[in-house]
Amino acid sequence: VTLRLYDLAGAEEERRFSPYCWRVRMALAHKELPVETVPWRFTEKEAIAASGQTRVPVLVDGDRWIADSWNIACWLEDRYPDGPSLFGGAAGRALSRLISHWSDTALVGGMFPLVAADVWVHVHEKDRAYFRKSREERLGATLEASLEQRTSRLPLFQRSLAPLRATLELQPYLGGDTPLYADYAAFGPFQWARCISPLALLAPDDPVARWRERMLAAFGGLARAAPGYEP
Amino acid sequence: VTLRLYDLAGAEEERRFSPYCWRVRMALAHKELPVETVPWRFTEKEAIAASGQTRVPVLVDGDRWIADSWNIACWLEDRYPDGPSLFGGAAGRALSRLISHWSDTALVGGMFPLVAADVWVHVHEKDRAYFRKSREERLGATLEASLEQRTSRLPLFQRSLAPLRATLELQPYLGGDTPLYADYAAFGPFQWARCISPLALLAPDDPVARWRERMLAAFGGLARAAPGYEP
């Protein structure tokens, strides 16, 4: 069976920048499963209609369509039990859920006003009106205004990483000595930002930045090889 | 061996209100280990000097003195492997670390300005000057000023619980079908607030409030039986 992943792409087909799709890309690599990615744009709702909803990631495994990064991770864990575990057992799976939700809120939510204007630069021409309208509603401001405020907002975002930083000062990965799905859940947002924004989110000596380096290097540099900005 | 726990007490000896001591009380009950608690006040630094530091919880197990709620949880897990596991394995232990740090920041940190003035009411007379000075420095305001602002701050705190709420809408405990140390790490702050403040932190229909009810009922109502306010 060839797995197929609908993967958010920018104007350049190779620029893949969804934080949620990156979670799945990393989880597939962890499970040692090859995947064929299909570039997808925000407005191509019909292409994934068989999934029963309108957003990526969508994984197609044989005749099954699975949507949502968490659901896909659970699918991979259960369907491919012989590959390395993404959760390290039932307790690890349950605990990863809070970490995934925390990542949605604190990382995707925290980065969103910092990088939204940069996303707009990279989205496909046909997605730009959709993106601007939906994101400016969420921001409560124009993309341009969000860009002007980001320097003053960055220290607050960096402080909000305190729990992640405190953990990564004590162990190399959220999963312990080796990465687990919780690491991919938290890394996806950093890779999203890296793919579309030149903004330096982290000081180089931040333990979070050192963990990000390890994640960029994982699986033969899978995430590092993707078109984006340094680091 | 009788385990002994130095446990922060208020003016009334039976009012035990440290969020970190409550984590340990719950973890000991989970491990089915009896404990003798020793009431301790903020300024009694000499009593726990053998632990090498100045704060509770401090657990005394034979000739070993162990400080810090996380270290104590790991000690109990490793020293008493026959009792129910607090982490559910190595992955669960690693993942619990982020949840514990998140709880320190988002829950203890988020509740602190809401309940600090109520703590002052309950601390022992001999601790009051110490408590007011150290906490007003942390608040950047007087205790009385923090009390006046709390109604306006409460909605922000409730919104900050989004990751916890989203998780507990999907599973009864952070640990899954049964509680694990991560649940005690997050419950400790709620029990702290309950022990010293009449403030209703949560709407009754909040999934977080329903989880808190389950935690109050655990171990024969251990936490519910402690002197405090409803719920």
Tab-separated table of N, CA and C in Angstrom, chain A residues 41-176:
chain	number	residue	atom	x	y	z
A	41	ARG	N	-3.846	23.191	-2.025
A	41	ARG	CA	-4.017	24.597	-1.635
A	41	ARG	C	-5.331	24.770	-0.883
A	42	PHE	N	-5.347	25.834	-0.050
A	42	PHE	CA	-6.470	26.085	0.860
A	42	PHE	C	-7.841	25.966	0.205
A	43	THR	N	-7.920	26.393	-1.046
A	43	THR	CA	-9.232	26.481	-1.681
A	43	THR	C	-9.616	25.207	-2.440
A	44	GLU	N	-8.774	24.176	-2.389
A	44	GLU	CA	-9.081	22.937	-3.121
A	44	GLU	C	-9.888	21.973	-2.255
A	45	LYS	N	-11.032	22.446	-1.819
A	45	LYS	CA	-11.842	21.664	-0.881
A	45	LYS	C	-12.355	20.365	-1.511
A	46	GLU	N	-12.612	20.389	-2.819
A	46	GLU	CA	-13.205	19.190	-3.449
A	46	GLU	C	-12.239	18.007	-3.457
A	47	ALA	N	-10.937	18.314	-3.568
A	47	ALA	CA	-9.948	17.233	-3.693
A	47	ALA	C	-9.955	16.320	-2.475
A	48	ILE	N	-10.340	16.872	-1.317
A	48	ILE	CA	-10.317	16.077	-0.083
A	48	ILE	C	-11.728	15.845	0.463
A	49	ALA	N	-12.709	16.032	-0.378
A	49	ALA	CA	-14.101	15.894	0.079
A	49	ALA	C	-14.381	14.501	0.634
A	50	ALA	N	-13.683	13.470	0.110
A	50	ALA	CA	-13.907	12.099	0.588
A	50	ALA	C	-13.543	11.942	2.057
A	51	SER	N	-12.766	12.896	2.609
A	51	SER	CA	-12.391	12.824	4.031
A	51	SER	C	-13.518	13.309	4.933
A	52	GLY	N	-14.543	13.917	4.330
A	52	GLY	CA	-15.676	14.387	5.121
A	52	GLY	C	-15.461	15.748	5.752
A	53	GLN	N	-14.368	16.402	5.415
A	53	GLN	CA	-14.117	17.738	5.952
A	53	GLN	C	-13.209	18.507	4.981
A	54	THR	N	-12.767	19.699	5.362
A	54	THR	CA	-12.218	20.627	4.369
A	54	THR	C	-10.784	21.072	4.642
A	55	ARG	N	-10.085	20.383	5.552
A	55	ARG	CA	-8.728	20.826	5.867
A	55	ARG	C	-7.718	19.691	5.789
A	56	VAL	N	-6.467	20.047	5.564
A	56	VAL	CA	-5.395	19.068	5.609
A	56	VAL	C	-4.725	19.145	6.976
A	57	PRO	N	-3.991	18.104	7.413
A	57	PRO	CA	-3.616	16.906	6.662
A	57	PRO	C	-4.777	15.932	6.473
A	58	VAL	N	-4.731	15.279	5.301
A	58	VAL	CA	-5.598	14.133	5.025
A	58	VAL	C	-4.683	13.011	4.531
A	59	LEU	N	-4.785	11.874	5.172
A	59	LEU	CA	-4.008	10.715	4.769
A	59	LEU	C	-4.921	9.713	4.083
A	60	VAL	N	-4.458	9.184	2.959
A	60	VAL	CA	-5.207	8.137	2.277
A	60	VAL	C	-4.402	6.846	2.389
A	61	ASP	N	-5.011	5.854	3.026
A	61	ASP	CA	-4.356	4.564	3.262
A	61	ASP	C	-5.287	3.502	2.690
A	62	GLY	N	-4.954	3.021	1.476
A	62	GLY	CA	-5.869	2.097	0.795
A	62	GLY	C	-7.178	2.825	0.503
A	63	ASP	N	-8.285	2.285	0.970
A	63	ASP	CA	-9.568	2.946	0.725
A	63	ASP	C	-10.022	3.801	1.910
A	64	ARG	N	-9.117	4.006	2.874
A	64	ARG	CA	-9.473	4.818	4.049
A	64	ARG	C	-8.936	6.233	3.914
A	65	TRP	N	-9.780	7.212	4.198
A	65	TRP	CA	-9.362	8.613	4.241
A	65	TRP	C	-9.392	9.055	5.697
A	66	ILE	N	-8.262	9.528	6.229
A	66	ILE	CA	-8.194	9.919	7.634
A	66	ILE	C	-7.763	11.380	7.695
A	67	ALA	N	-8.538	12.183	8.422
A	67	ALA	CA	-8.239	13.613	8.566
A	67	ALA	C	-7.812	13.915	9.999
A	68	ASP	N	-7.094	15.016	10.179
A	68	ASP	CA	-6.705	15.532	11.504
A	68	ASP	C	-5.408	14.862	11.957
A	69	SER	N	-4.434	15.680	12.349
A	69	SER	CA	-3.102	15.138	12.667
A	69	SER	C	-3.149	14.135	13.823
A	70	TRP	N	-3.949	14.403	14.836
A	70	TRP	CA	-4.028	13.463	15.962
A	70	TRP	C	-4.629	12.130	15.522
A	71	ASN	N	-5.718	12.213	14.772
A	71	ASN	CA	-6.347	10.977	14.294
A	71	ASN	C	-5.394	10.185	13.405
A	72	ILE	N	-4.636	10.894	12.598
A	72	ILE	CA	-3.696	10.209	11.707
A	72	ILE	C	-2.599	9.529	12.525
A	73	ALA	N	-2.091	10.214	13.547
A	73	ALA	CA	-1.058	9.603	14.398
A	73	ALA	C	-1.593	8.324	15.056
A	74	CYS	N	-2.814	8.380	15.554
A	74	CYS	CA	-3.410	7.187	16.186
A	74	CYS	C	-3.620	6.077	15.154
A	75	TRP	N	-4.046	6.469	13.967
A	75	TRP	CA	-4.206	5.486	12.889
A	75	TRP	C	-2.878	4.781	12.597
A	76	LEU	N	-1.826	5.555	12.439
A	76	LEU	CA	-0.514	4.968	12.122
A	76	LEU	C	-0.048	4.046	13.256
A	77	GLU	N	-0.252	4.487	14.491
A	77	GLU	CA	0.183	3.687	15.637
A	77	GLU	C	-0.549	2.329	15.672
A	78	ASP	N	-1.838	2.361	15.382
A	78	ASP	CA	-2.646	1.136	15.488
A	78	ASP	C	-2.529	0.256	14.250
A	79	ARG	N	-2.434	0.878	13.088
A	79	ARG	CA	-2.407	0.134	11.832
A	79	ARG	C	-1.022	-0.454	11.571
A	80	TYR	N	0.010	0.212	12.075
A	80	TYR	CA	1.397	-0.217	11.820
A	80	TYR	C	2.133	-0.439	13.148
A	81	PRO	N	1.676	-1.418	13.930
A	81	PRO	CA	2.250	-1.621	15.268
A	81	PRO	C	3.701	-2.101	15.240
A	82	ASP	N	4.170	-2.606	14.102
A	82	ASP	CA	5.543	-3.118	14.051
A	82	ASP	C	6.574	-1.997	13.945
A	83	GLY	N	6.182	-0.842	13.477
A	83	GLY	CA	7.123	0.285	13.414
A	83	GLY	C	7.345	0.848	14.808
A	84	PRO	N	8.388	1.671	14.977
A	84	PRO	CA	8.646	2.291	16.287
A	84	PRO	C	7.399	3.032	16.792
A	85	SER	N	7.133	2.886	18.076
A	85	SER	CA	5.926	3.488	18.640
A	85	SER	C	5.998	5.011	18.663
A	86	LEU	N	4.882	5.652	18.353
A	86	LEU	CA	4.777	7.111	18.415
A	86	LEU	C	4.440	7.607	19.814
A	87	PHE	N	3.947	6.706	20.663
A	87	PHE	CA	3.434	7.136	21.967
A	87	PHE	C	4.116	6.439	23.138
A	88	GLY	N	4.747	5.284	22.887
A	88	GLY	CA	5.365	4.558	23.998
A	88	GLY	C	4.362	3.944	24.949
A	89	GLY	N	3.193	3.560	24.430
A	89	GLY	CA	2.206	2.879	25.268
A	89	GLY	C	0.944	3.699	25.480
A	90	ALA	N	-0.002	3.088	26.194
A	90	ALA	CA	-1.323	3.708	26.386
A	90	ALA	C	-1.222	5.001	27.196
A	91	ALA	N	-0.403	4.999	28.242
A	91	ALA	CA	-0.252	6.218	29.052
A	91	ALA	C	0.358	7.331	28.206
A	92	GLY	N	1.387	6.971	27.445
A	92	GLY	CA	2.024	7.963	26.589
A	92	GLY	C	1.055	8.557	25.574
A	93	ARG	N	0.166	7.720	25.043
A	93	ARG	CA	-0.820	8.239	24.090
A	93	ARG	C	-1.750	9.234	24.774
A	94	ALA	N	-2.261	8.858	25.932
A	94	ALA	CA	-3.180	9.753	26.649
A	94	ALA	C	-2.496	11.076	26.993
A	95	LEU	N	-1.268	11.011	27.487
A	95	LEU	CA	-0.545	12.220	27.900
A	95	LEU	C	-0.182	13.093	26.703
A	96	SER	N	0.049	12.444	25.555
A	96	SER	CA	0.397	13.204	24.352
A	96	SER	C	-0.752	14.094	23.896
A	97	ARG	N	-1.955	13.726	24.265
A	97	ARG	CA	-3.109	14.509	23.836
A	97	ARG	C	-3.061	15.921	24.416
A	98	LEU	N	-2.761	16.047	25.704
A	98	LEU	CA	-2.650	17.394	26.285
A	98	LEU	C	-1.515	18.163	25.618
A	99	ILE	N	-0.413	17.490	25.378
A	99	ILE	CA	0.731	18.166	24.765
A	99	ILE	C	0.380	18.641	23.354
A	100	SER	N	-0.372	17.823	22.625
A	100	SER	CA	-0.802	18.223	21.291
A	100	SER	C	-1.731	19.440	21.361
A	101	HIS	N	-2.676	19.419	22.283
A	101	HIS	CA	-3.573	20.576	22.426
A	101	HIS	C	-2.811	21.811	22.911
A	102	TRP	N	-1.863	21.599	23.812
A	102	TRP	CA	-1.048	22.730	24.275
A	102	TRP	C	-0.269	23.331	23.101
A	103	SER	N	0.243	22.460	22.260
A	103	SER	CA	0.982	22.939	21.091
A	103	SER	C	0.078	23.739	20.154
A	104	ASP	N	-1.148	23.274	19.954
A	104	ASP	CA	-2.105	24.026	19.123
A	104	ASP	C	-2.287	25.443	19.659
A	105	THR	N	-2.488	25.529	20.950
A	105	THR	CA	-2.832	26.810	21.571
A	105	THR	C	-1.606	27.701	21.743
A	106	ALA	N	-0.585	27.161	22.411
A	106	ALA	CA	0.548	27.993	22.807
A	106	ALA	C	1.514	28.221	21.650
A	107	LEU	N	1.682	27.213	20.790
A	107	LEU	CA	2.682	27.347	19.725
A	107	LEU	C	2.026	27.856	18.434
A	108	VAL	N	1.084	27.126	17.868
A	108	VAL	CA	0.432	27.643	16.662
A	108	VAL	C	-0.240	28.979	16.986
A	109	GLY	N	-0.993	29.007	18.086
A	109	GLY	CA	-1.690	30.237	18.473
A	109	GLY	C	-0.729	31.373	18.793
A	110	GLY	N	0.365	31.051	19.454
A	110	GLY	CA	1.336	32.081	19.821
A	110	GLY	C	2.131	32.601	18.639
A	111	MET	N	2.419	31.718	17.678
A	111	MET	CA	3.187	32.149	16.497
A	111	MET	C	2.325	32.851	15.452
A	112	PHE	N	1.044	32.541	15.461
A	112	PHE	CA	0.172	33.006	14.373
A	112	PHE	C	0.258	34.516	14.116
A	113	PRO	N	0.108	35.370	15.165
A	113	PRO	CA	0.222	36.811	14.873
A	113	PRO	C	1.627	37.234	14.456
A	114	LEU	N	2.621	36.421	14.768
A	114	LEU	CA	4.010	36.764	14.420
A	114	LEU	C	4.331	36.455	12.960
A	115	VAL	N	3.692	35.435	12.412
A	115	VAL	CA	4.088	34.993	11.066
A	115	VAL	C	2.970	35.065	10.020
A	116	ALA	N	1.771	35.445	10.432
A	116	ALA	CA	0.635	35.421	9.497
A	116	ALA	C	0.924	36.229	8.226
A	117	ALA	N	1.554	37.393	8.390
A	117	ALA	CA	1.821	38.230	7.212
A	117	ALA	C	2.811	37.557	6.268
A	118	ASP	N	3.732	36.761	6.838
A	118	ASP	CA	4.696	36.038	6.003
A	118	ASP	C	4.052	34.862	5.276
A	119	VAL	N	3.058	34.276	5.887
A	119	VAL	CA	2.342	33.203	5.197
A	119	VAL	C	1.719	33.764	3.926
A	120	TRP	N	1.111	34.925	4.049
A	120	TRP	CA	0.418	35.524	2.910
A	120	TRP	C	1.352	35.678	1.705
A	121	VAL	N	2.599	36.026	1.973
A	121	VAL	CA	3.596	36.185	0.903
A	121	VAL	C	3.766	34.883	0.119
A	122	HIS	N	3.624	33.762	0.817
A	122	HIS	CA	3.948	32.478	0.207
A	122	HIS	C	2.743	31.679	-0.278
A	123	VAL	N	1.539	32.061	0.084
A	123	VAL	CA	0.398	31.255	-0.359
A	123	VAL	C	0.179	31.447	-1.866
A	124	HIS	N	-0.437	30.467	-2.457
A	124	HIS	CA	-0.730	30.507	-3.886
A	124	HIS	C	-1.666	31.681	-4.185
A	125	GLU	N	-1.448	32.275	-5.355
A	125	GLU	CA	-2.259	33.423	-5.783
A	125	GLU	C	-3.752	33.163	-5.593
A	126	LYS	N	-4.177	31.952	-5.935
A	126	LYS	CA	-5.616	31.666	-5.864
A	126	LYS	C	-6.126	31.551	-4.435
A	127	ASP	N	-5.203	31.417	-3.460
A	127	ASP	CA	-5.593	31.313	-2.049
A	127	ASP	C	-5.546	32.653	-1.312
A	128	ARG	N	-4.992	33.692	-1.955
A	128	ARG	CA	-4.668	34.900	-1.192
A	128	ARG	C	-5.883	35.629	-0.629
A	129	ALA	N	-6.938	35.729	-1.422
A	129	ALA	CA	-8.123	36.438	-0.922
A	129	ALA	C	-8.732	35.668	0.256
A	130	TYR	N	-8.833	34.353	0.093
A	130	TYR	CA	-9.349	33.504	1.182
A	130	TYR	C	-8.488	33.655	2.429
A	131	PHE	N	-7.179	33.592	2.239
A	131	PHE	CA	-6.275	33.638	3.381
A	131	PHE	C	-6.373	34.981	4.097
A	132	ARG	N	-6.319	36.062	3.323
A	132	ARG	CA	-6.351	37.386	3.956
A	132	ARG	C	-7.641	37.585	4.746
A	133	LYS	N	-8.757	37.247	4.135
A	133	LYS	CA	-10.035	37.476	4.811
A	133	LYS	C	-10.136	36.653	6.099
A	134	SER	N	-9.863	35.345	5.995
A	134	SER	CA	-10.044	34.485	7.171
A	134	SER	C	-9.038	34.824	8.266
A	135	ARG	N	-7.819	35.148	7.891
A	135	ARG	CA	-6.782	35.409	8.906
A	135	ARG	C	-6.924	36.794	9.530
A	136	GLU	N	-7.360	37.776	8.748
A	136	GLU	CA	-7.547	39.100	9.349
A	136	GLU	C	-8.715	39.082	10.331
A	137	GLU	N	-9.711	38.248	10.052
A	137	GLU	CA	-10.794	38.089	11.038
A	137	GLU	C	-10.249	37.505	12.334
A	138	ARG	N	-9.390	36.489	12.193
A	138	ARG	CA	-8.840	35.841	13.382
A	138	ARG	C	-7.904	36.785	14.153
A	139	LEU	N	-7.114	37.568	13.401
A	139	LEU	CA	-6.180	38.511	14.031
A	139	LEU	C	-6.900	39.704	14.660
A	140	GLY	N	-8.054	40.037	14.122
A	140	GLY	CA	-8.695	41.285	14.526
A	140	GLY	C	-7.897	42.490	14.071
A	141	ALA	N	-7.135	42.329	12.993
A	141	ALA	CA	-6.261	43.393	12.492
A	141	ALA	C	-5.855	43.027	11.063
A	142	THR	N	-5.327	43.981	10.331
A	142	THR	CA	-4.816	43.663	9.002
A	142	THR	C	-3.497	42.896	9.147
A	143	LEU	N	-3.144	42.157	8.109
A	143	LEU	CA	-1.859	41.454	8.103
A	143	LEU	C	-0.714	42.445	8.293
A	144	GLU	N	-0.837	43.609	7.664
A	144	GLU	CA	0.230	44.606	7.737
A	144	GLU	C	0.389	45.132	9.168
A	145	ALA	N	-0.730	45.319	9.856
A	145	ALA	CA	-0.655	45.784	11.249
A	145	ALA	C	0.004	44.724	12.126
A	146	SER	N	-0.307	43.451	11.863
A	146	SER	CA	0.299	42.385	12.669
A	146	SER	C	1.814	42.357	12.483
A	147	LEU	N	2.246	42.670	11.262
A	147	LEU	CA	3.676	42.693	10.971
A	147	LEU	C	4.379	43.784	11.774
A	148	GLU	N	3.722	44.933	11.889
A	148	GLU	CA	4.331	46.043	12.632
A	148	GLU	C	4.454	45.755	14.124
A	149	GLN	N	3.523	44.932	14.646
A	149	GLN	CA	3.521	44.689	16.100
A	149	GLN	C	4.427	43.538	16.517
A	150	ARG	N	4.987	42.812	15.555
A	150	ARG	CA	5.571	41.555	15.982
A	150	ARG	C	6.849	41.683	16.791
A	151	THR	N	7.624	42.718	16.537
A	151	THR	CA	8.838	42.880	17.330
A	151	THR	C	8.506	43.060	18.808
A	152	SER	N	7.453	43.796	19.069
A	152	SER	CA	7.084	44.014	20.470
A	152	SER	C	6.407	42.781	21.075
A	153	ARG	N	5.842	41.920	20.214
A	153	ARG	CA	5.158	40.734	20.731
A	153	ARG	C	6.097	39.551	20.959
A	154	LEU	N	7.244	39.561	20.291
A	154	LEU	CA	8.124	38.393	20.322
A	154	LEU	C	8.576	37.992	21.732
A	155	PRO	N	8.968	38.961	22.594
A	155	PRO	CA	9.412	38.544	23.941
A	155	PRO	C	8.314	37.810	24.723
A	156	LEU	N	7.080	38.225	24.555
A	156	LEU	CA	5.976	37.558	25.243
A	156	LEU	C	5.846	36.109	24.753
A	157	PHE	N	5.959	35.912	23.444
A	157	PHE	CA	5.919	34.541	22.909
A	157	PHE	C	7.065	33.707	23.484
A	158	GLN	N	8.252	34.295	23.499
A	158	GLN	CA	9.411	33.536	24.013
A	158	GLN	C	9.212	33.161	25.476
A	159	ARG	N	8.648	34.068	26.263
A	159	ARG	CA	8.391	33.737	27.673
A	159	ARG	C	7.348	32.632	27.802
A	160	SER	N	6.403	32.600	26.864
A	160	SER	CA	5.337	31.592	26.938
A	160	SER	C	5.864	30.176	26.715
A	161	LEU	N	7.101	30.073	26.248
A	161	LEU	CA	7.691	28.751	26.027
A	161	LEU	C	8.313	28.165	27.301
A	162	ALA	N	8.113	28.829	28.433
A	162	ALA	CA	8.761	28.401	29.689
A	162	ALA	C	8.596	26.908	29.985
A	163	PRO	N	7.391	26.325	29.857
A	163	PRO	CA	7.285	24.889	30.185
A	163	PRO	C	8.091	24.000	29.234
A	164	LEU	N	8.098	24.361	27.965
A	164	LEU	CA	8.871	23.611	26.968
A	164	LEU	C	10.368	23.740	27.270
A	165	ARG	N	10.777	24.959	27.560
A	165	ARG	CA	12.191	25.228	27.837
A	165	ARG	C	12.647	24.485	29.088
A	166	ALA	N	11.854	24.542	30.155
A	166	ALA	CA	12.222	23.891	31.413
A	166	ALA	C	12.366	22.381	31.207
A	167	THR	N	11.500	21.815	30.376
A	167	THR	CA	11.562	20.377	30.109
A	167	THR	C	12.816	20.041	29.302
A	168	LEU	N	13.078	20.832	28.271
A	168	LEU	CA	14.192	20.530	27.371
A	168	LEU	C	15.548	20.896	27.968
A	169	GLU	N	15.541	21.585	29.088
A	169	GLU	CA	16.789	21.757	29.843
A	169	GLU	C	17.163	20.471	30.560
A	170	LEU	N	16.198	19.577	30.745
A	170	LEU	CA	16.398	18.377	31.566
A	170	LEU	C	16.439	17.092	30.767
A	171	GLN	N	15.929	17.124	29.544
A	171	GLN	CA	15.935	15.915	28.718
A	171	GLN	C	15.980	16.358	27.253
A	172	PRO	N	16.606	15.548	26.372
A	172	PRO	CA	16.801	16.023	24.989
A	172	PRO	C	15.511	16.121	24.171
A	173	TYR	N	14.517	15.314	24.487
A	173	TYR	CA	13.259	15.324	23.739
A	173	TYR	C	12.090	15.304	24.719
A	174	LEU	N	10.931	15.738	24.287
A	174	LEU	CA	9.743	15.617	25.133
A	174	LEU	C	9.480	14.155	25.457
A	175	GLY	N	9.801	13.272	24.508
A	175	GLY	CA	9.633	11.835	24.713
A	175	GLY	C	10.738	11.210	25.558
A	176	GLY	N	11.711	11.978	25.981
A	176	GLY	CA	12.805	11.458	26.810
A	176	GLY	C	14.113	11.442	26.041
